[in-house]
Amino acid sequence: MRIARETWIVFVRAMRLSLRNPVWIFIGLTQPILYLGLFGPLLEPMSQIPGIPPGESWQWFVPGILIQLGIFGAAFVGFGLVAEYRAGVVERMRVTPASRIALLGGRVLRDVVVLLVQSAILIVVAMLFFDLDAPLSGLVIGLGLVGLLGVSLAALSYAVALTLKSEDALAPLLNGLALPVLLLSGILLPMSVAPSWLQTVSDFNPFRYVVDGARAVFRGDLDSSTALWGLVVTLALVLVGITVGTRTFRRESA
Amino acid sequence: MPAMIETSGLRRTFRTRGGEVEAVRGVDMQVAAGEIVGFLGPNGAGKTTTLRMLTTLLRPTAGTATVAGSDVAADPAGVRRKVGYVAQGGVTYPEARAGEELVDHARLYGISRSEARRRARTLFEQLDLPGLFDRPCKSLSGGQRRRLDIAMGLVHGPGLIFLDEPTSGLDPQSRANLWQHIRGLRDDLGTTVFLTTHYLEEADALCDRIMIIDHGEIVARGTPDELKRGVSGDVITLALADASDSGAAAATAARVAGTEPTVDGVTVHLQVADGAATLPSLLRHLGVEGIRATSVEVRRPSLDDVFLDLTGRSLRDEPAAQTGAEYAHSA
């Protein structure tokens, strides 16, 4: 398997660079942990409000924050590629006979591994210091969803980065997309409390289904249609990400 | 000798907001195995675009190119296996360790880990990078970093290496040192070298043959001596005290020497059959006109003069930073 070998070489190189500066892995965790510590407590007394899921707020808030970590963690990886492009690394690899898919895949794999490590830490923190209580099967499937989401968004982020080749163009684009996606996913408050027009708008946001799915599996509703839809939409996002990513990496002068 | 590079009617057009730009318009070239060939041209002339087509980073709009025995369009992977490419801005990541970058790069060519390590160690010795294997690339000096770039281009043992502006931004000492290494590539390893440069003295010192590209076309080719012989006679360079005199000075010079001079600010360049014989008369006429010259020089033509003669521009005056524009074209 030539592609697998090349993907591994690119992955190990990228992973080594990440591990050499592990501070970033923890910096990526500060935002979600701040949300848990400084925003999560506001939700505790809200369980009486119509639309808010019954029971402890942590059960639905933590999976949402986990998906948020997945979205933000993966969507911004393109910045690293712009830096590599500027250093001439991307072109240098493109004049080797290595598969273009491996050049993308190795990097995406690194991002997913980093994301899963961060997610696992986040879950442990949520269980130890906040009142998260979820079945192991739900946690594993939830992590799987985050990983798949990471594949999709990291590949898309790299595709956009390779097309724009500039931090200055990338930053406003990603920020401009990330905030509405975040707000329309019901991560901070479930969309079930939203007025109907807002719910309708959020129906068009694929990430909402991923968030709902993650919440369902954390509740233990593994065979619910919500969980299934979450998985289906996530897989669709993976398909889109890989397609766009590989097409961009294969394109000439990309 | 077999041809290492052979192109015919190579052409590349870019679509931009302002319409179509013909960056390279019909380049024919042949480079034999074992040659060191210099590719010269002003910024935006099509140097980097041509290089990117020859290294499979860009597809030609028209024409064909066979590089190291493979067609760039039909078999890009074949070309990639057999050539090395060192881009002008460098090829290593600042945070990565020098040795690891080289070993990983070798492995992308299908070389085993142990063999990659062995080759990397050897190249570190050959290119004068002792003790730098485990150092981050960013801690290397400019010259060391450039030699590491060249090691990256050589690690799979290519028969042909492309060096884009190999010495730009280096101090004179590092440049002279790098020249020795580039000569060594051919003399010791038998590698064919195709380099672009902004420095005419570099092309003069290093290259067996030179091609000059301007506006996407090759306007001259030959050995440095052949090209210099093409510029007739001697070159008189006149520096004026006052730039406003340049028009009058050019007119006087044209009358005296019978050839059209080129004017570049306060400098007037004049090509004449016999410089020493022309000079007294030229100075006398300038004196009569009341034009003051601060210095005057008579010399055999250099490649600078060849370049000025062919393109109407001086290569030396262009800041290297501008090449970014040419680069951005292809993006």
Coordinates of C-alpha atoms in Angstrom, one line a residue:
Chain A
M1 CA 0.0 0.0 0.0
R2 CA 2.0 2.9 -1.3
I3 CA -0.6 5.6 -0.3
A4 CA -0.8 4.2 3.2
R5 CA 3.0 4.3 3.6
E6 CA 3.1 7.9 2.3
T7 CA 0.2 9.0 4.5
W8 CA 2.0 7.5 7.5
I9 CA 5.2 9.5 6.6
V10 CA 3.3 12.7 6.3
F11 CA 1.3 11.9 9.5
V12 CA 4.4 11.2 11.6
R13 CA 6.1 14.3 10.4
A14 CA 3.1 16.4 11.2
M15 CA 2.6 14.7 14.6
R16 CA 6.2 15.3 15.5
L17 CA 5.8 19.0 14.8
S18 CA 2.6 19.1 16.9
L19 CA 4.2 17.2 19.8
R20 CA 7.3 19.5 19.7
N21 CA 5.0 22.3 20.6
P22 CA 2.3 20.6 22.8
V23 CA 1.2 23.9 24.3
W24 CA -1.1 24.4 21.4
I25 CA -2.9 21.2 22.2
F26 CA -3.8 22.6 25.6
I27 CA -4.5 26.1 24.3
G28 CA -7.1 24.5 22.1
L29 CA -8.7 23.1 25.2
T30 CA -8.9 26.3 27.2
Q31 CA -11.9 27.7 25.3
P32 CA -14.1 24.6 25.8
I33 CA -13.0 24.3 29.4
L34 CA -13.9 28.0 30.0
Y35 CA -17.3 27.3 28.5
L36 CA -17.7 24.4 31.0
G37 CA -16.6 26.4 34.0
L38 CA -17.9 29.8 33.3
F39 CA -21.0 29.3 31.2
G40 CA -22.1 25.8 32.1
P41 CA -23.2 26.7 35.7
L42 CA -25.7 29.3 34.2
L43 CA -27.6 26.4 32.7
E44 CA -28.1 24.4 35.8
P45 CA -31.2 26.2 37.1
M46 CA -32.8 26.3 33.6
S47 CA -34.2 22.8 33.5
Q48 CA -37.7 24.1 34.2
I49 CA -37.8 26.2 31.1
P50 CA -40.0 24.7 28.3
G51 CA -37.8 23.3 25.5
I52 CA -34.8 22.7 27.7
P53 CA -34.2 18.9 28.0
P54 CA -35.1 17.5 31.3
G55 CA -32.5 16.4 33.9
E56 CA -29.0 17.7 34.5
S57 CA -27.9 20.4 32.0
W58 CA -24.4 18.9 31.8
Q59 CA -25.8 15.9 30.0
W60 CA -26.7 18.0 27.0
F61 CA -24.2 20.8 27.4
V62 CA -21.0 18.7 27.4
P63 CA -21.7 16.9 24.1
G64 CA -22.5 20.3 22.5
I65 CA -19.2 21.7 23.7
L66 CA -17.4 18.6 22.4
I67 CA -18.8 19.2 18.9
Q68 CA -17.8 22.8 19.2
L69 CA -14.3 21.7 20.0
G70 CA -14.5 19.5 16.9
I71 CA -15.7 22.4 14.7
F72 CA -13.2 24.9 16.0
G73 CA -10.3 22.5 16.4
A74 CA -10.5 21.3 12.8
A75 CA -11.7 24.3 10.9
F76 CA -8.7 26.4 11.7
V77 CA -6.0 23.8 10.8
G78 CA -5.7 25.5 7.4
F79 CA -3.5 28.2 9.1
G80 CA -0.8 25.7 9.7
L81 CA -0.9 24.7 6.0
V82 CA -0.6 28.3 4.9
A83 CA 2.6 28.5 7.1
E84 CA 3.9 25.4 5.5
Y85 CA 3.1 26.7 2.0
R86 CA 4.9 29.9 2.7
A87 CA 8.0 27.9 3.9
G88 CA 7.9 26.0 0.6
V89 CA 7.1 22.7 2.2
V90 CA 3.9 22.1 0.3
E91 CA 5.5 22.6 -3.1
R92 CA 8.5 20.6 -2.1
M93 CA 6.3 17.7 -1.3
R94 CA 4.3 18.1 -4.5
V95 CA 7.4 17.6 -6.7
T96 CA 7.9 14.2 -5.1
P97 CA 6.1 11.2 -6.6
A98 CA 4.1 10.9 -3.4
S99 CA 0.3 10.6 -3.7
R100 CA -1.5 14.0 -3.4
I101 CA -4.1 12.2 -1.2
A102 CA -1.4 11.1 1.2
L103 CA -0.1 14.7 1.5
L104 CA -3.6 15.7 2.6
G105 CA -4.5 12.5 4.5
G106 CA -1.4 12.5 6.7
R107 CA -2.1 15.9 7.9
V108 CA -5.8 15.3 8.5
L109 CA -4.9 12.1 10.4
R110 CA -2.7 14.2 12.7
D111 CA -5.5 16.7 13.3
V112 CA -8.0 13.9 14.1
V113 CA -5.6 12.3 16.6
V114 CA -5.0 15.7 18.3
L115 CA -8.7 16.3 18.4
L116 CA -9.5 13.0 19.9
V117 CA -6.9 13.5 22.6
Q118 CA -8.4 16.9 23.4
S119 CA -11.9 15.5 23.4
A120 CA -10.9 12.7 25.8
I121 CA -9.4 15.2 28.2
L122 CA -12.5 17.3 27.9
I123 CA -14.7 14.4 28.8
V124 CA -12.6 13.4 31.7
V125 CA -12.6 16.9 33.0
A126 CA -16.4 17.1 32.6
M127 CA -16.9 13.8 34.5
L128 CA -14.5 14.7 37.3
F129 CA -15.3 18.4 37.9
F130 CA -18.8 18.8 36.4
D131 CA -21.7 16.5 36.7
L132 CA -21.4 14.7 33.3
D133 CA -22.7 11.1 33.5
A134 CA -22.9 9.2 30.3
P135 CA -22.7 5.6 29.3
L136 CA -19.4 4.3 28.0
S137 CA -20.9 3.3 24.6
G138 CA -22.3 6.8 24.2
L139 CA -18.9 8.4 25.0
V140 CA -17.2 6.2 22.5
I141 CA -19.7 6.9 19.7
G142 CA -19.6 10.6 20.6
L143 CA -15.8 10.6 20.2
G144 CA -16.3 8.8 16.9
L145 CA -18.6 11.6 15.8
V146 CA -16.1 14.2 16.8
G147 CA -13.3 12.3 14.9
L148 CA -15.4 12.1 11.7
L149 CA -16.3 15.8 12.0
G150 CA -12.6 16.5 12.3
V151 CA -11.8 14.6 9.1
S152 CA -14.4 16.5 7.2
L153 CA -13.6 20.0 8.5
A154 CA -9.8 19.6 8.5
A155 CA -9.9 18.4 4.9
L156 CA -12.2 21.4 4.0
S157 CA -9.9 23.8 5.9
Y158 CA -6.9 22.6 4.0
A159 CA -8.7 22.9 0.7
V160 CA -9.7 26.4 1.5
A161 CA -6.2 27.3 2.8
L162 CA -4.5 25.9 -0.3
T163 CA -6.9 27.9 -2.5
L164 CA -6.5 31.2 -0.7
K165 CA -2.8 30.7 0.4
S166 CA -3.1 33.7 2.8
E167 CA -3.9 34.0 6.5
D168 CA -5.4 37.4 5.9
A169 CA -8.0 35.9 3.6
L170 CA -8.5 32.8 5.6
A171 CA -9.2 34.4 9.0
P172 CA -12.2 36.5 8.1
L173 CA -13.7 33.6 6.1
L174 CA -13.4 31.1 8.9
N175 CA -14.5 33.5 11.6
G176 CA -17.4 34.6 9.4
L177 CA -18.6 31.0 9.0
A178 CA -17.8 29.6 12.4
L179 CA -19.9 32.0 14.5
P180 CA -23.2 31.5 12.6
V181 CA -22.6 27.8 12.5
L182 CA -22.0 27.8 16.2
L183 CA -25.1 29.9 17.0
L184 CA -27.3 27.9 14.7
S185 CA -26.2 24.5 16.1
G186 CA -27.8 24.9 19.4
I187 CA -24.5 24.3 21.2
L188 CA -25.0 27.0 23.8
L189 CA -28.7 26.5 24.2
P190 CA -30.8 23.8 22.5
M191 CA -32.6 24.9 19.4
S192 CA -35.8 23.5 21.0
V193 CA -36.1 26.8 23.0
A194 CA -35.8 28.8 19.8
P195 CA -38.7 30.6 18.1
S196 CA -40.0 28.6 15.1
W197 CA -38.3 30.8 12.5
L198 CA -34.9 30.3 14.1
Q199 CA -35.6 26.6 14.3
T200 CA -36.3 26.6 10.6
V201 CA -33.1 28.4 9.8
S202 CA -31.1 26.0 12.0
D203 CA -32.7 23.1 10.1
F204 CA -30.5 24.0 7.2
N205 CA -27.4 23.9 9.4
P206 CA -25.9 20.4 9.1
F207 CA -23.9 20.8 12.3
R208 CA -27.1 21.0 14.3
Y209 CA -27.9 17.4 13.5
V210 CA -24.4 16.4 14.6
V211 CA -24.9 18.2 17.9
D212 CA -28.4 16.6 18.4
G213 CA -26.9 13.2 17.5
A214 CA -24.1 13.6 20.0
R215 CA -26.6 14.6 22.7
A216 CA -28.7 11.5 21.9
V217 CA -25.8 9.1 22.2
F218 CA -24.6 10.8 25.5
R219 CA -28.1 10.2 26.8
G220 CA -27.8 6.5 25.8
D221 CA -30.4 6.8 23.0
L222 CA -28.1 4.9 20.6
D223 CA -30.8 3.6 18.4
S224 CA -32.9 6.8 18.2
S225 CA -33.5 8.4 14.9
T226 CA -31.8 11.5 16.2
A227 CA -28.6 9.5 16.8
L228 CA -28.9 7.9 13.4
W229 CA -29.4 11.3 11.7
G230 CA -26.4 12.7 13.5
L231 CA -24.3 9.9 12.1
V232 CA -25.7 10.1 8.6
V233 CA -25.1 13.9 8.4
T234 CA -21.6 13.5 9.8
L235 CA -20.8 10.8 7.2
A236 CA -22.2 13.1 4.5
L237 CA -19.9 15.9 5.8
V238 CA -17.0 13.5 5.7
L239 CA -17.8 12.7 2.1
V240 CA -17.9 16.3 1.1
G241 CA -14.7 17.1 3.0
I242 CA -12.7 14.3 1.5
T243 CA -14.0 15.0 -2.0
V244 CA -13.3 18.7 -1.9
G245 CA -10.0 18.1 -0.2
T246 CA -8.6 15.6 -2.6
R247 CA -9.8 17.5 -5.6
T248 CA -8.0 20.6 -4.4
F249 CA -4.8 18.7 -3.5
R250 CA -4.8 17.0 -6.9
R251 CA -5.5 20.2 -8.8
E252 CA -2.5 21.7 -10.5
S253 CA -0.6 24.5 -8.8
A254 CA -2.6 24.0 -5.7
Chain B
M1 CA 24.9 13.1 -25.1
P2 CA 21.2 12.5 -24.3
A3 CA 19.0 15.5 -23.8
M4 CA 18.0 16.0 -20.1
I5 CA 15.5 18.7 -21.0
E6 CA 13.8 19.1 -24.4
T7 CA 10.9 21.5 -24.9
S8 CA 9.1 22.5 -28.0
G9 CA 6.7 25.4 -28.2
L10 CA 6.2 25.5 -24.4
R11 CA 3.5 28.0 -23.6
R12 CA 1.6 29.0 -20.5
T13 CA -1.3 31.4 -20.3
F14 CA -2.9 32.6 -17.0
R15 CA -6.4 33.9 -16.7
T16 CA -6.4 37.0 -14.5
R17 CA -9.0 39.6 -13.8
G18 CA -7.4 41.8 -16.4
G19 CA -7.7 39.1 -19.1
E20 CA -5.3 36.5 -20.3
V21 CA -1.6 36.9 -19.5
E22 CA 0.9 35.0 -21.7
A23 CA 3.6 34.3 -19.2
V24 CA 5.6 31.9 -21.4
R25 CA 5.1 32.1 -25.2
G26 CA 6.7 29.3 -27.1
V27 CA 10.0 28.2 -25.4
D28 CA 12.2 25.7 -27.2
M29 CA 15.2 24.5 -25.4
Q30 CA 17.6 21.6 -25.1
V31 CA 19.8 20.8 -22.1
A32 CA 22.3 18.0 -22.4
A33 CA 23.2 15.7 -19.5
G34 CA 26.0 17.1 -17.4
E35 CA 25.5 20.7 -18.3
I36 CA 25.1 23.6 -15.9
V37 CA 22.6 25.9 -17.6
G38 CA 21.7 29.4 -16.4
F39 CA 18.2 30.7 -17.0
L40 CA 18.2 34.5 -16.8
G41 CA 15.6 37.1 -17.2
P42 CA 14.0 40.1 -15.5
N43 CA 11.3 39.7 -13.0
G44 CA 8.0 38.6 -14.7
A45 CA 9.9 37.4 -17.8
G46 CA 8.6 33.8 -17.4
K47 CA 11.5 32.2 -15.5
T48 CA 9.7 30.7 -12.6
T49 CA 6.7 29.8 -14.8
T50 CA 8.9 27.8 -17.1
L51 CA 10.6 26.2 -14.2
R52 CA 7.3 25.2 -12.7
M53 CA 6.2 23.6 -15.9
L54 CA 9.4 21.7 -16.2
T55 CA 9.0 20.4 -12.6
T56 CA 5.3 19.4 -13.2
L57 CA 3.9 22.0 -10.8
L58 CA 2.1 23.7 -13.7
R59 CA 0.6 22.1 -16.8
P60 CA 1.7 23.7 -20.1
T61 CA -1.1 25.5 -22.0
A62 CA 0.5 24.3 -25.2
G63 CA 3.7 22.6 -26.4
T64 CA 5.6 19.7 -25.0
A65 CA 8.4 19.2 -22.6
T66 CA 10.4 16.0 -22.0
V67 CA 12.4 16.1 -18.7
A68 CA 14.8 13.4 -17.7
G69 CA 13.2 11.1 -20.3
S70 CA 9.5 11.6 -19.2
D71 CA 6.8 13.8 -20.7
V72 CA 5.7 16.4 -18.1
A73 CA 2.1 16.2 -19.1
A74 CA 1.7 12.4 -19.8
D75 CA 4.0 11.1 -17.0
P76 CA 4.5 13.7 -14.3
A77 CA 5.3 11.0 -11.7
G78 CA 8.1 9.8 -13.9
V79 CA 9.6 13.3 -14.0
R80 CA 9.1 13.8 -10.3
R81 CA 11.1 10.6 -9.5
K82 CA 14.1 11.7 -11.6
V83 CA 14.4 15.4 -10.9
G84 CA 15.1 17.6 -7.8
Y85 CA 13.7 21.0 -7.3
V86 CA 14.8 23.7 -4.9
A87 CA 12.3 26.6 -4.9
Q88 CA 13.5 30.1 -4.4
G89 CA 12.0 30.8 -1.0
G90 CA 13.4 27.6 0.6
V91 CA 11.7 24.2 1.2
T92 CA 12.1 23.5 4.9
Y93 CA 9.8 24.2 7.9
P94 CA 11.4 26.5 10.4
E95 CA 10.3 24.4 13.5
A96 CA 11.2 21.1 12.0
R97 CA 14.7 19.5 12.6
A98 CA 17.0 19.7 9.7
G99 CA 17.8 15.9 9.6
E100 CA 14.2 14.9 10.0
E101 CA 13.1 17.1 7.1
L102 CA 15.7 15.5 4.9
V103 CA 14.9 11.9 6.0
D104 CA 11.1 12.3 5.6
H105 CA 11.6 13.9 2.2
A106 CA 13.7 11.0 1.1
R107 CA 11.1 8.6 2.3
L108 CA 8.4 10.2 0.1
Y109 CA 10.5 9.0 -2.8
G110 CA 10.0 5.4 -1.6
I111 CA 13.4 5.2 0.0
S112 CA 13.6 3.0 3.1
R113 CA 14.1 4.6 6.5
S114 CA 17.6 3.2 7.1
E115 CA 18.7 4.1 3.6
A116 CA 17.2 7.6 3.9
R117 CA 19.1 8.1 7.2
R118 CA 22.3 7.0 5.5
R119 CA 21.9 9.3 2.6
A120 CA 20.9 12.2 4.8
R121 CA 24.1 11.8 6.9
T122 CA 26.2 11.6 3.8
L123 CA 24.6 14.8 2.3
F124 CA 25.1 16.6 5.6
E125 CA 28.8 15.9 5.2
Q126 CA 29.0 16.6 1.5
L127 CA 27.2 19.9 1.8
D128 CA 29.2 21.1 4.8
L129 CA 26.5 20.9 7.5
P130 CA 28.3 19.1 10.3
G131 CA 26.5 18.8 13.6
L132 CA 23.3 20.4 12.3
F133 CA 21.3 17.2 11.9
D134 CA 19.2 17.6 15.0
R135 CA 19.0 21.4 15.0
P136 CA 15.7 23.1 14.1
C137 CA 15.9 24.5 10.5
K138 CA 15.2 28.0 11.8
S139 CA 18.5 28.0 13.8
L140 CA 20.6 27.5 10.6
S141 CA 22.3 30.4 9.0
G142 CA 21.1 31.6 5.5
G143 CA 23.9 29.7 3.7
Q144 CA 23.4 26.6 5.8
R145 CA 19.7 26.7 5.2
R146 CA 20.2 27.0 1.5
R147 CA 22.6 24.1 1.5
L148 CA 20.0 22.1 3.3
D149 CA 17.5 23.0 0.6
I150 CA 19.9 21.7 -2.0
A151 CA 20.4 18.5 0.0
M152 CA 16.6 18.1 0.0
G153 CA 16.7 18.4 -3.8
L154 CA 19.5 15.8 -4.1
V155 CA 18.4 13.1 -1.5
H156 CA 16.8 10.8 -4.1
G157 CA 19.9 11.0 -6.4
P158 CA 18.2 12.8 -9.3
G159 CA 20.1 13.2 -12.6
L160 CA 18.8 16.7 -12.9
I161 CA 18.3 19.4 -10.3
F162 CA 16.5 22.7 -10.7
L163 CA 17.7 25.5 -8.5
D164 CA 15.5 28.6 -8.5
E165 CA 17.6 31.6 -7.4
P166 CA 19.9 29.5 -5.3
T167 CA 22.0 32.3 -3.9
S168 CA 19.6 35.2 -3.6
G169 CA 19.7 36.9 -0.3
L170 CA 23.1 35.3 0.7
D171 CA 26.2 37.3 1.7
P172 CA 29.1 37.2 -0.8
Q173 CA 31.0 34.6 1.2
S174 CA 28.1 32.2 1.4
R175 CA 27.4 32.7 -2.2
A176 CA 30.9 31.9 -3.3
N177 CA 30.8 28.8 -1.0
L178 CA 27.5 27.7 -2.6
W179 CA 28.9 28.1 -6.1
Q180 CA 31.6 25.6 -5.2
H181 CA 28.9 23.2 -4.0
I182 CA 26.9 23.7 -7.2
R183 CA 30.0 23.0 -9.3
G184 CA 30.6 19.9 -7.2
L185 CA 27.1 18.6 -8.1
R186 CA 28.1 18.3 -11.7
D187 CA 31.8 17.5 -11.3
D188 CA 31.5 14.9 -8.5
L189 CA 28.0 13.6 -8.9
G190 CA 27.4 14.1 -12.6
T191 CA 24.2 16.0 -11.9
T192 CA 22.8 18.2 -14.6
V193 CA 22.0 21.7 -13.1
F194 CA 19.4 24.1 -14.3
L195 CA 19.4 27.3 -12.4
T196 CA 17.8 30.7 -12.5
T197 CA 19.6 33.7 -11.2
H198 CA 19.5 37.4 -10.8
Y199 CA 23.2 37.6 -10.6
L200 CA 25.0 37.8 -13.9
E201 CA 28.4 37.3 -12.3
E202 CA 26.9 34.0 -11.0
A203 CA 25.8 32.9 -14.4
D204 CA 29.2 34.0 -15.8
A205 CA 31.1 32.1 -13.1
L206 CA 29.0 29.0 -12.9
C207 CA 27.2 28.2 -16.2
D208 CA 28.4 26.3 -19.2
R209 CA 25.5 27.8 -21.1
I210 CA 23.0 30.6 -20.6
M211 CA 19.5 31.3 -21.9
I212 CA 18.0 34.7 -21.5
I213 CA 14.2 34.9 -21.4
D214 CA 12.2 38.1 -21.8
H215 CA 8.5 38.6 -22.2
G216 CA 8.0 34.8 -22.2
E217 CA 10.4 34.2 -25.0
I218 CA 14.1 33.1 -25.2
V219 CA 15.9 36.1 -26.6
A220 CA 19.4 34.8 -26.5
R221 CA 21.3 31.6 -25.7
G222 CA 24.9 30.5 -25.8
T223 CA 28.0 30.2 -23.6
P224 CA 28.8 33.3 -21.6
D225 CA 31.7 34.1 -24.0
E226 CA 29.5 33.7 -27.1
L227 CA 26.9 36.0 -25.6
K228 CA 29.5 38.6 -24.7
R229 CA 31.0 38.4 -28.2
G230 CA 27.6 39.2 -29.5
V231 CA 27.8 42.6 -27.9
S232 CA 30.1 44.4 -30.3
G233 CA 33.2 46.1 -29.2
D234 CA 33.7 47.9 -25.9
V235 CA 31.3 49.5 -23.5
I236 CA 31.7 53.1 -22.5
T237 CA 29.8 54.0 -19.3
L238 CA 29.4 57.6 -18.6
A239 CA 28.1 59.0 -15.3
L240 CA 26.7 62.5 -15.6
A241 CA 26.8 65.2 -12.9
D242 CA 23.2 66.2 -13.7
A243 CA 20.4 63.8 -14.8
S244 CA 18.8 66.6 -16.8
D245 CA 21.8 66.5 -19.2
S246 CA 21.1 62.8 -20.1
G247 CA 19.2 63.6 -23.2
A248 CA 21.8 66.0 -24.6
A249 CA 24.6 63.6 -23.6
A250 CA 22.9 60.7 -25.4
A251 CA 22.5 62.8 -28.5
T252 CA 26.1 63.9 -28.4
A253 CA 27.3 60.4 -27.8
A254 CA 25.2 59.1 -30.7
R255 CA 26.6 61.7 -33.0
V256 CA 30.2 61.0 -32.0
A257 CA 30.0 57.2 -31.9
G258 CA 27.4 56.6 -34.5
T259 CA 25.5 54.1 -32.3
E260 CA 22.4 54.6 -30.1
P261 CA 23.3 54.8 -26.4
T262 CA 21.0 53.5 -23.6
V263 CA 20.3 55.9 -20.8
D264 CA 19.6 54.8 -17.2
G265 CA 19.2 57.7 -14.9
V266 CA 22.5 59.6 -14.8
T267 CA 24.3 56.8 -16.6
V268 CA 24.8 56.6 -20.3
H269 CA 25.9 53.2 -21.8
L270 CA 27.5 53.3 -25.2
Q271 CA 28.8 50.4 -27.4
V272 CA 31.6 51.3 -29.7
A273 CA 34.0 49.3 -31.8
D274 CA 37.1 50.9 -30.2
G275 CA 36.5 52.5 -26.8
A276 CA 40.0 54.0 -26.3
A277 CA 39.9 55.7 -29.7
T278 CA 36.4 57.1 -29.2
L279 CA 36.8 58.5 -25.7
P280 CA 38.9 61.7 -26.4
S281 CA 36.5 62.9 -29.1
L282 CA 33.5 62.0 -27.0
L283 CA 34.8 63.9 -24.0
R284 CA 35.7 66.9 -26.1
H285 CA 32.2 67.1 -27.6
L286 CA 30.6 66.8 -24.2
G287 CA 32.8 69.6 -23.0
V288 CA 31.8 71.8 -25.8
E289 CA 28.1 71.2 -25.0
G290 CA 28.8 72.1 -21.3
I291 CA 27.9 68.6 -20.1
R292 CA 29.8 67.5 -17.1
A293 CA 30.6 63.9 -16.5
T294 CA 31.6 62.7 -13.0
S295 CA 33.2 59.4 -14.2
V296 CA 33.8 57.5 -17.4
E297 CA 34.7 53.9 -17.8
V298 CA 35.8 51.8 -20.8
R299 CA 35.6 48.0 -20.6
R300 CA 35.0 44.8 -22.4
P301 CA 31.3 43.9 -22.3
S302 CA 30.0 41.8 -19.4
L303 CA 26.8 39.8 -19.3
D304 CA 25.2 42.8 -17.8
D305 CA 25.7 44.6 -21.1
V306 CA 24.4 41.6 -23.0
F307 CA 21.3 41.7 -20.9
L308 CA 20.9 45.4 -21.2
D309 CA 21.4 45.1 -24.9
L310 CA 18.8 42.4 -25.3
T311 CA 16.1 43.6 -22.9
G312 CA 16.8 47.3 -22.5
R313 CA 16.8 46.8 -18.8
S314 CA 19.6 46.3 -16.3
L315 CA 19.2 43.1 -14.3
R316 CA 21.2 44.4 -11.3
D317 CA 18.8 47.2 -10.5
E318 CA 15.8 45.0 -9.9
P319 CA 15.1 44.1 -6.3
A320 CA 14.9 40.4 -5.8
A321 CA 11.8 40.8 -3.7
Q322 CA 9.7 41.6 -6.8
T323 CA 9.9 38.0 -7.9
G324 CA 7.0 37.4 -5.6
A325 CA 4.8 38.9 -8.3
E326 CA 5.9 36.3 -10.8
Y327 CA 5.3 33.6 -8.2
A328 CA 1.8 34.9 -7.4
H329 CA 0.9 34.7 -11.1
S330 CA 1.0 31.0 -11.0
A331 CA -1.0 30.7 -7.8

